[in-house]
Short mmCIF file of C-alpha atoms in Angstrom, two decimals:
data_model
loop_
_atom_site.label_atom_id
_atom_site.label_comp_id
_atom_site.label_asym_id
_atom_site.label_seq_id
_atom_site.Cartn_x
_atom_site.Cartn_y
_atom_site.Cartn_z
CA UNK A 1040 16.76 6.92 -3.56
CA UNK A 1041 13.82 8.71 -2.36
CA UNK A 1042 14.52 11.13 0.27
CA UNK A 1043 12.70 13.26 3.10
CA UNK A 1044 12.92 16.15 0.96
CA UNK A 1045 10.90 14.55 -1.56
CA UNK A 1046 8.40 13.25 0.69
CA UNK A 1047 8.43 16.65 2.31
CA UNK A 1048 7.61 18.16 -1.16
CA UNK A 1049 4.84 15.35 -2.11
CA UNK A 1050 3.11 16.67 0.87
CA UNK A 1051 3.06 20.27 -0.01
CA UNK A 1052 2.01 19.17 -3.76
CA UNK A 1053 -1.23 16.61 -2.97
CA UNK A 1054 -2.11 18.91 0.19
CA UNK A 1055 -4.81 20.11 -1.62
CA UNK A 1056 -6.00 17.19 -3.28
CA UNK A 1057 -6.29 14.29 -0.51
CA UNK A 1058 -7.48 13.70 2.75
CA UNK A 1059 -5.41 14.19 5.90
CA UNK A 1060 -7.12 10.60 7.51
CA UNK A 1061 -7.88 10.57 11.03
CA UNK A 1062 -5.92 7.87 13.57
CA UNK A 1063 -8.69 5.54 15.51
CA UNK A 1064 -7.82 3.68 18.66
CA UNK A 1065 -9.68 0.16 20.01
CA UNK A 1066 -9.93 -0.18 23.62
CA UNK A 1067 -10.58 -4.05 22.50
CA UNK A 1068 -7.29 -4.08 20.17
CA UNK A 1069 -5.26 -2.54 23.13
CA UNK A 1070 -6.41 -5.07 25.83
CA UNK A 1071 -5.80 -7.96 22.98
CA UNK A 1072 -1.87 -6.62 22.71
CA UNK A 1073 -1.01 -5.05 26.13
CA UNK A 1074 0.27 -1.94 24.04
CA UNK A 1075 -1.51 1.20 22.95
CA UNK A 1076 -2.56 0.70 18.94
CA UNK A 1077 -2.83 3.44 16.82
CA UNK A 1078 -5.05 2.48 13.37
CA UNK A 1079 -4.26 5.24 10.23
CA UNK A 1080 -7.36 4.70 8.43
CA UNK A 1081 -5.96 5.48 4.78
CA UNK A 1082 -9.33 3.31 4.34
CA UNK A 1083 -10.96 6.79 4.10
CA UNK A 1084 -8.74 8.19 1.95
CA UNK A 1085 -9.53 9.61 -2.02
CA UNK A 1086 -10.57 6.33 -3.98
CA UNK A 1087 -11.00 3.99 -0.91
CA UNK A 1088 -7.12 3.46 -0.44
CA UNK A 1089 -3.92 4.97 0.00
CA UNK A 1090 -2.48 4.71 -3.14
CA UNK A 1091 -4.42 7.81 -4.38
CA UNK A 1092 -0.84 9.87 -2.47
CA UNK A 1093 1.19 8.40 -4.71
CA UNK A 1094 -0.67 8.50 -7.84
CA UNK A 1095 -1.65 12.98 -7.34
CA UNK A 1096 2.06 13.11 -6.65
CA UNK A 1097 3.17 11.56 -9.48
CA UNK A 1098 1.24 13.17 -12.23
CA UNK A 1099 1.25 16.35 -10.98
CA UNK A 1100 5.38 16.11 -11.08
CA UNK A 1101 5.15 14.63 -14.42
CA UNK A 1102 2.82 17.52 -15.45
CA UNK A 1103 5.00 19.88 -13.75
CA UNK A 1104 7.87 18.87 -16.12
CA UNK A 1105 5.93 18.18 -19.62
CA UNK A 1106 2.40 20.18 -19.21
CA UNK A 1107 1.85 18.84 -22.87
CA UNK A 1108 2.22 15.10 -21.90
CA UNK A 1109 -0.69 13.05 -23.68
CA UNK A 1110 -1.70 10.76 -20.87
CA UNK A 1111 -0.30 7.94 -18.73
CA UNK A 1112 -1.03 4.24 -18.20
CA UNK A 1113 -0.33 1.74 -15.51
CA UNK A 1114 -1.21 -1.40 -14.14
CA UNK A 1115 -3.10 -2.40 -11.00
CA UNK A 1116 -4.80 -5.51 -9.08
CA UNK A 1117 -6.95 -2.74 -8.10
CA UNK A 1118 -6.49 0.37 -5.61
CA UNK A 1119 -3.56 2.13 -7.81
CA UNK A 1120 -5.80 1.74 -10.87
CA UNK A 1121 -8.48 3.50 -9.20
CA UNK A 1122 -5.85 6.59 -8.12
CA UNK A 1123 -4.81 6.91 -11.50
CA UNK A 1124 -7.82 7.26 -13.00
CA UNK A 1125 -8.87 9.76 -10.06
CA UNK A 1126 -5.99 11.49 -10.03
CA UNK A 1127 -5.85 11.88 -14.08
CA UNK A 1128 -9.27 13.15 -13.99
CA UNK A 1129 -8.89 15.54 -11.83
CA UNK A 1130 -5.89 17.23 -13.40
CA UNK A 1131 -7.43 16.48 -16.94
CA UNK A 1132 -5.78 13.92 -18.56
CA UNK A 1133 -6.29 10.96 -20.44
CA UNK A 1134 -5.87 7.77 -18.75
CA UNK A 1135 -5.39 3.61 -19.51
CA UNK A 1136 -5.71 1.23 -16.59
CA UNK A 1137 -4.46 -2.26 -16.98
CA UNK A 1138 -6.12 -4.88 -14.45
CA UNK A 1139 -5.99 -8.71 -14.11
CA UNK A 1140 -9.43 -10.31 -15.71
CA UNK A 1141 -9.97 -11.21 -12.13
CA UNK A 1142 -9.76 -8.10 -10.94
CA UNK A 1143 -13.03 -7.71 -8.43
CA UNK A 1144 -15.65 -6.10 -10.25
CA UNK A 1145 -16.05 -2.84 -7.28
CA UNK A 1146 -12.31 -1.91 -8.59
CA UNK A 1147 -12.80 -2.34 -12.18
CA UNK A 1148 -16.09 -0.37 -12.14
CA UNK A 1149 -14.67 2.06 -10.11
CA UNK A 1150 -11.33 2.78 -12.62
CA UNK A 1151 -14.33 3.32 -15.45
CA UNK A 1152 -15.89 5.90 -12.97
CA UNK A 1153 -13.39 7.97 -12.84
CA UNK A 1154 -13.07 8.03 -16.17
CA UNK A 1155 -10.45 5.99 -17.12
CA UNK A 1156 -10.29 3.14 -20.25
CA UNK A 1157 -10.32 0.07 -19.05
CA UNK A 1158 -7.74 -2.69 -20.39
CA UNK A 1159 -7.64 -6.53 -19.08
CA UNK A 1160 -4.75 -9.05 -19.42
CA UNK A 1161 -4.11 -12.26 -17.90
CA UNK A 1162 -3.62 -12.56 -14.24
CA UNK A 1163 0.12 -12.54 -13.92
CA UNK A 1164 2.86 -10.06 -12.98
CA UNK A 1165 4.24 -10.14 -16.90
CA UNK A 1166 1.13 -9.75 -18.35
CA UNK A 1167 0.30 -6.66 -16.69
CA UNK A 1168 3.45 -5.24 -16.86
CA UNK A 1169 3.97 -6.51 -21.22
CA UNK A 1170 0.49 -4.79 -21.66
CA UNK A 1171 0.92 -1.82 -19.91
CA UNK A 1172 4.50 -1.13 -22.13
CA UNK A 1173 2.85 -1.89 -25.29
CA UNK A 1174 0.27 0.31 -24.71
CA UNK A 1175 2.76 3.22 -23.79
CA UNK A 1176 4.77 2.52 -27.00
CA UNK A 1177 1.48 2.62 -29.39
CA UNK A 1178 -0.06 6.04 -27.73
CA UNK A 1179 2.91 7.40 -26.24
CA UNK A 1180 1.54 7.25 -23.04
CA UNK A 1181 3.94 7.46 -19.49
CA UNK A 1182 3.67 4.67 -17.54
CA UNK A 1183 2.98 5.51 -13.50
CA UNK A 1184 4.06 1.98 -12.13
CA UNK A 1185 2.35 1.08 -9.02
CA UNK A 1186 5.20 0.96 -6.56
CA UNK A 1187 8.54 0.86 -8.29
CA UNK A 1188 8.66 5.01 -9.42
CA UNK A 1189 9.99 7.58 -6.59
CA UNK A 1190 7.18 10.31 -6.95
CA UNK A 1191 4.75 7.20 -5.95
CA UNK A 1192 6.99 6.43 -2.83
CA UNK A 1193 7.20 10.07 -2.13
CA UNK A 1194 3.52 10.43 -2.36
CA UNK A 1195 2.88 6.94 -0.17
CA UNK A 1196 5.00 8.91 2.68
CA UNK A 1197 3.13 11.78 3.44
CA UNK A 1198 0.91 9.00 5.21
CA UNK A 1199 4.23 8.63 7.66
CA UNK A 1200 4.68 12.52 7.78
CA UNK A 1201 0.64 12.60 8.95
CA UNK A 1202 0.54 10.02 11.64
CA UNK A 1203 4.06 11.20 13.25
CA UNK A 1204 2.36 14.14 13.53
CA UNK A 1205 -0.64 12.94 15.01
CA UNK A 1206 1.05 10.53 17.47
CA UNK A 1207 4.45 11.51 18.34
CA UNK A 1208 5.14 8.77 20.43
CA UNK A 1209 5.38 5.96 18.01
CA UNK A 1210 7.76 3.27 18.59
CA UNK A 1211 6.55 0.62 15.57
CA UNK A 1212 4.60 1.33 12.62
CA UNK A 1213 3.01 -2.08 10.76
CA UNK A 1214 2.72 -1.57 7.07
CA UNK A 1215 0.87 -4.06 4.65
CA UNK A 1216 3.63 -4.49 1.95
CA UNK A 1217 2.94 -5.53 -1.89
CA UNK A 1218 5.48 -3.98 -4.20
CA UNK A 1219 6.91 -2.24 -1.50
CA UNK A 1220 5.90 1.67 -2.47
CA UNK A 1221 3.91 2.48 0.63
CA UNK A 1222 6.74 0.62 3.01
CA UNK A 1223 9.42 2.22 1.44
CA UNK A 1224 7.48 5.92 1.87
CA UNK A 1225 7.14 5.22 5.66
CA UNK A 1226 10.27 4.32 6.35
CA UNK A 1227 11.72 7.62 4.73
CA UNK A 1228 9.69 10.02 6.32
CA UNK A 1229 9.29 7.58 9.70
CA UNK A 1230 12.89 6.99 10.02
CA UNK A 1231 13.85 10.54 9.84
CA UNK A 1232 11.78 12.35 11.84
CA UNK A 1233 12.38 9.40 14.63
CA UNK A 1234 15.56 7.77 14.14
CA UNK A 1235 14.35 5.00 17.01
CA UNK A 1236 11.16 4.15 15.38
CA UNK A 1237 11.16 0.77 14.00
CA UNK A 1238 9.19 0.27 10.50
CA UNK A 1239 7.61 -3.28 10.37
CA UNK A 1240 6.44 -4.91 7.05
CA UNK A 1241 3.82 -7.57 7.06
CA UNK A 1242 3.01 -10.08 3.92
CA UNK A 1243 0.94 -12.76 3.20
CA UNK A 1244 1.87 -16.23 3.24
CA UNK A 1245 4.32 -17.32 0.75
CA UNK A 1246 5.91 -14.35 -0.34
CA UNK A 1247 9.55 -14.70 1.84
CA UNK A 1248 10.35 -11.37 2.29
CA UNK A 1249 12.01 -12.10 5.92
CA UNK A 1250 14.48 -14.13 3.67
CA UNK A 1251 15.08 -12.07 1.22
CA UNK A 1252 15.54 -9.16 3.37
CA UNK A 1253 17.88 -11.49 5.89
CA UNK A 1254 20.27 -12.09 2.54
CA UNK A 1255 20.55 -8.62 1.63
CA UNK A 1256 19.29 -9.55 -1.87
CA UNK A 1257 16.10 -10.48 -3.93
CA UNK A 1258 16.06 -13.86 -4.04
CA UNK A 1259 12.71 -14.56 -5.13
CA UNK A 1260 12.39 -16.70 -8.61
CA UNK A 1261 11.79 -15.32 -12.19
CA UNK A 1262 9.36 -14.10 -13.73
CA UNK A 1263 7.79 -12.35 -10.98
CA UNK A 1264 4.67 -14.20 -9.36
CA UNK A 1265 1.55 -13.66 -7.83
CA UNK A 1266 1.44 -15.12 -4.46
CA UNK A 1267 -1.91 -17.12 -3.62
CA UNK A 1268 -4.04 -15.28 -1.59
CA UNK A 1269 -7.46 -13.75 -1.01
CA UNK A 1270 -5.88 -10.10 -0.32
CA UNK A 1271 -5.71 -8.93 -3.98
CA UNK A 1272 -4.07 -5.75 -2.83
CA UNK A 1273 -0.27 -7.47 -1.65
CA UNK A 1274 -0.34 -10.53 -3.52
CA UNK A 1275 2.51 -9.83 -5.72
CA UNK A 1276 5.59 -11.39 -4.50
CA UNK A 1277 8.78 -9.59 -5.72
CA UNK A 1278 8.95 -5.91 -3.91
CA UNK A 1279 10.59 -3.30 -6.67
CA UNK A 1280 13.75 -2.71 -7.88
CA UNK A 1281 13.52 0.71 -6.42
CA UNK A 1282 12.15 -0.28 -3.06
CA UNK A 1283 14.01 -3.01 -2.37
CA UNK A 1284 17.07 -1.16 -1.60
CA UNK A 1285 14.68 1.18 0.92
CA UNK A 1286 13.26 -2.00 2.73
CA UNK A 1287 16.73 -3.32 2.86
CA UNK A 1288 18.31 0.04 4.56
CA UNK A 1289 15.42 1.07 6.58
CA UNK A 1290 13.26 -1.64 7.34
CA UNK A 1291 13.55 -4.40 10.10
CA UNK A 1292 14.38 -7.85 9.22
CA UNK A 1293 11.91 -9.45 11.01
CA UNK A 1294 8.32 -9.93 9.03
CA UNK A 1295 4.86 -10.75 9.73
CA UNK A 1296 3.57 -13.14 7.63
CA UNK A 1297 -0.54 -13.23 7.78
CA UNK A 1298 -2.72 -16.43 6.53
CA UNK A 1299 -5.20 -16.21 4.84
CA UNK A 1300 -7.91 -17.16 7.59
CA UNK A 1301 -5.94 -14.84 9.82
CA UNK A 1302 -7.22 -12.30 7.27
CA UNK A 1303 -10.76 -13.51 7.07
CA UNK A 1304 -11.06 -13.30 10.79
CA UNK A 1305 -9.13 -10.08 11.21
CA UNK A 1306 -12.19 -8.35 8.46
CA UNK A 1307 -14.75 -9.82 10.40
CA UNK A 1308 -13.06 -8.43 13.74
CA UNK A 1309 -12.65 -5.20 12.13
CA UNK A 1310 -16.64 -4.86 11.09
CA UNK A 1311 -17.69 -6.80 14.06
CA UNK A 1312 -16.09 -4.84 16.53
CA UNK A 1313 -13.94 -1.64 15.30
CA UNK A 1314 -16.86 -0.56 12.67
CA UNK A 1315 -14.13 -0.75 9.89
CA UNK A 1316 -15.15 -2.19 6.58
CA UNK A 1317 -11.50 -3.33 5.32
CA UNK A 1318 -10.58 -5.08 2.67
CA UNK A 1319 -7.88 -8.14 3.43
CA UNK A 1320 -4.81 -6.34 2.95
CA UNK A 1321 -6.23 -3.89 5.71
CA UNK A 1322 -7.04 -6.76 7.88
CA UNK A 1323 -2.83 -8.01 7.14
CA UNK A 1324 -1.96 -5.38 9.54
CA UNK A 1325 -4.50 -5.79 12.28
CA UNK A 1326 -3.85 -9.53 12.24
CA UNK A 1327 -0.53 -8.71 12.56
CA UNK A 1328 -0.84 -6.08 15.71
CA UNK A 1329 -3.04 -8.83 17.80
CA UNK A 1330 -1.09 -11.96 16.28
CA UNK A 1331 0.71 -14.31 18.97
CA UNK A 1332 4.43 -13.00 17.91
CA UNK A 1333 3.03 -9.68 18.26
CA UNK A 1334 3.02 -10.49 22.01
CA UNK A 1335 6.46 -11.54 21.70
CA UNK A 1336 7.84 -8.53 20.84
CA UNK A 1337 10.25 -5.98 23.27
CA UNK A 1338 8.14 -4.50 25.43
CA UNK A 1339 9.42 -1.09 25.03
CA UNK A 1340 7.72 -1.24 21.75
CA UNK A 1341 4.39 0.13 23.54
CA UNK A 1342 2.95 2.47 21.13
CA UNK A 1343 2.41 0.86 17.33
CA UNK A 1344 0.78 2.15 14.52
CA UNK A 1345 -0.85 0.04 11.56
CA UNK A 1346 -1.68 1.29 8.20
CA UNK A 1347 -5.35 0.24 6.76
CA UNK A 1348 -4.35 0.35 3.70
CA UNK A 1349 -7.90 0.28 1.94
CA UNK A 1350 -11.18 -0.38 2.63
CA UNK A 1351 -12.61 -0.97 -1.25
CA UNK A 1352 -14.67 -4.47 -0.38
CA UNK A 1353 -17.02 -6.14 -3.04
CA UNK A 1354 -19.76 -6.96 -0.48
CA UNK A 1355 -21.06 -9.37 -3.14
CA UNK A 1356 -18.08 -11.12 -3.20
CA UNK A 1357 -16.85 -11.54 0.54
CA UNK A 1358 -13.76 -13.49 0.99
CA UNK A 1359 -15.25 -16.19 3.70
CA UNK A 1360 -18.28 -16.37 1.36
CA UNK A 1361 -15.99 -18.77 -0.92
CA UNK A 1362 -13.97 -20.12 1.20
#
């Protein structure tokens, strides 16, 4: 498992290479919840998103133990295929992105940017995870998995090490959860430097991690899914093999689950009146810091902070446009 000391040493290795984001507050978001909110906008991070942490941190440890390696190749709805191809480019090495064909076109053209080669498969979990291995076997290329690799969740929880820092007073942190990389991070770094703190995941609808969690084991069907949603960024539904025994050790049981029109209305909030352009799995955590069972909570959770996880939007393309 992941520890603090790794996180601890992510930090001093991507120091350099990343932004240290700023924490917002919403006089409008605190009157909404009767607590004090505290946004980490990882929307301003390197590439638009948060994943670029992970990504610097793991290819600068892989190049750290093979400085010959050839390259590395991964697969991505999106954000983590942008970081790759970022963070390969700036440490000059070749990289292979694999995306869903439905991939929005401001992520795929972004990956290219940065210099990456750009490979589509069908729009499942297996797909992208087949293609990806088969490309590593033909070039010899290592595979940087989006989530389920411990130099990623080390990376993902320097964000946790920054916004302790910046707000000491914490008592809940809200974390959009996909694979379960970025929760996992948190909770490492959260958990130790505040034993009290209480590390919240929120999903989309339909992907049962409040069950799963509840059990003490993945009970979520096989082969992995895709969970149907307009927030590209979360929708697969199994967490990792890695992360899940994080979540399961340091996480709370209790979940917020976010609709889809929740999310919708949540972006539209965010531009309308916070001046944030975020992208829906963003706008999972703000729904989930003014939602009704937000209200619900202990009061002596008063301070809360929520990870905007990315802010890479294809304006042409807005989610309540097609809906």
């Amino acid at each position: 498992m992941t520890s603090f000391h790794d996180v601890l040493q992510a930090q001093k290795r991507i120091l350099s290479f990343v932004h240290r984001t700023p924490v917002f507050t919403s006089a409008t978001v605190d009157k909404l919840t009767g607590r004090k909110v505290f946004f980490k906008a990882e929307h301003l991070q390197k590439t638009g998103a948060f994943k670029a942490r992970g990504a610097i941190n793991a290819i600068l440890s892989l190049k750290e133990k093979n400085p010959k390696v050839p390259g590395v190749v991964t697969h991505s709805s999106g954000n983590h295929g942008m970081a790759v191809a970022w963070a390969a480019q700036i440490t000059g090495m070749n990289a292979v992105v694999v995306v869903p064909n439905n991939t929005p076109a401001i992520k795929a053209k972004a990956i290219e940017d940065y210099g990456a080669e750009l490979v589509y498969c069908e729009p499942s979990p297996q797909s992208r995870i087949e293609t990806c291995k088969a490309l590593s076997e033909k070039r010899n290329l290592t595979i940087i998995p989006p989530y389920d690799h411990y130099d990623v969740i080390a990376g993902q929880g320097t964000i946790a090490m920054e916004l302790m820092e910046q707000v000491p007073e914490l008592d809940a942190i809200l974390v959009p959860i996909s694979g379960g990389g970025m929760t996992s991070g948190i909770a490492i770094a959260a958990k130790y430097m505040k034993p009290s703190i209480k590390v919240f995941a929120v999903e989309p609808k339909g992907k049962d991690l409040e069950k799963c969690l509840c059990a003490g084991e993945r009970l979520w069907p096989n082969p992995p899914r895709f969970v149907n949603t307009i927030a590209e960024g979360i929708r697969t539904q199994q967490v990792g093999m890695l992360t899940f025994p994080i979540l399961k050790e340091l996480v709370e049981k209790e979940v917020f689950t976010v609709t889809d029109d929740e999310m919708i209305q949540t972006m539209k909030f965010a531009m309308q009146r916070m001046k944030f352009v975020i992208e829906a799995s963003s706008a999972a955590g703000v729904a989930a810091v003014i939602s009704e069972k937000m209200k619900e909570m202990d009061p002596a959770i008063k301070n809360i902070g929520v990870i905007l996880c990315g802010g890479n939007v294809d304006l042409d393309n807005l989610p309540w446009q097609a809906s």
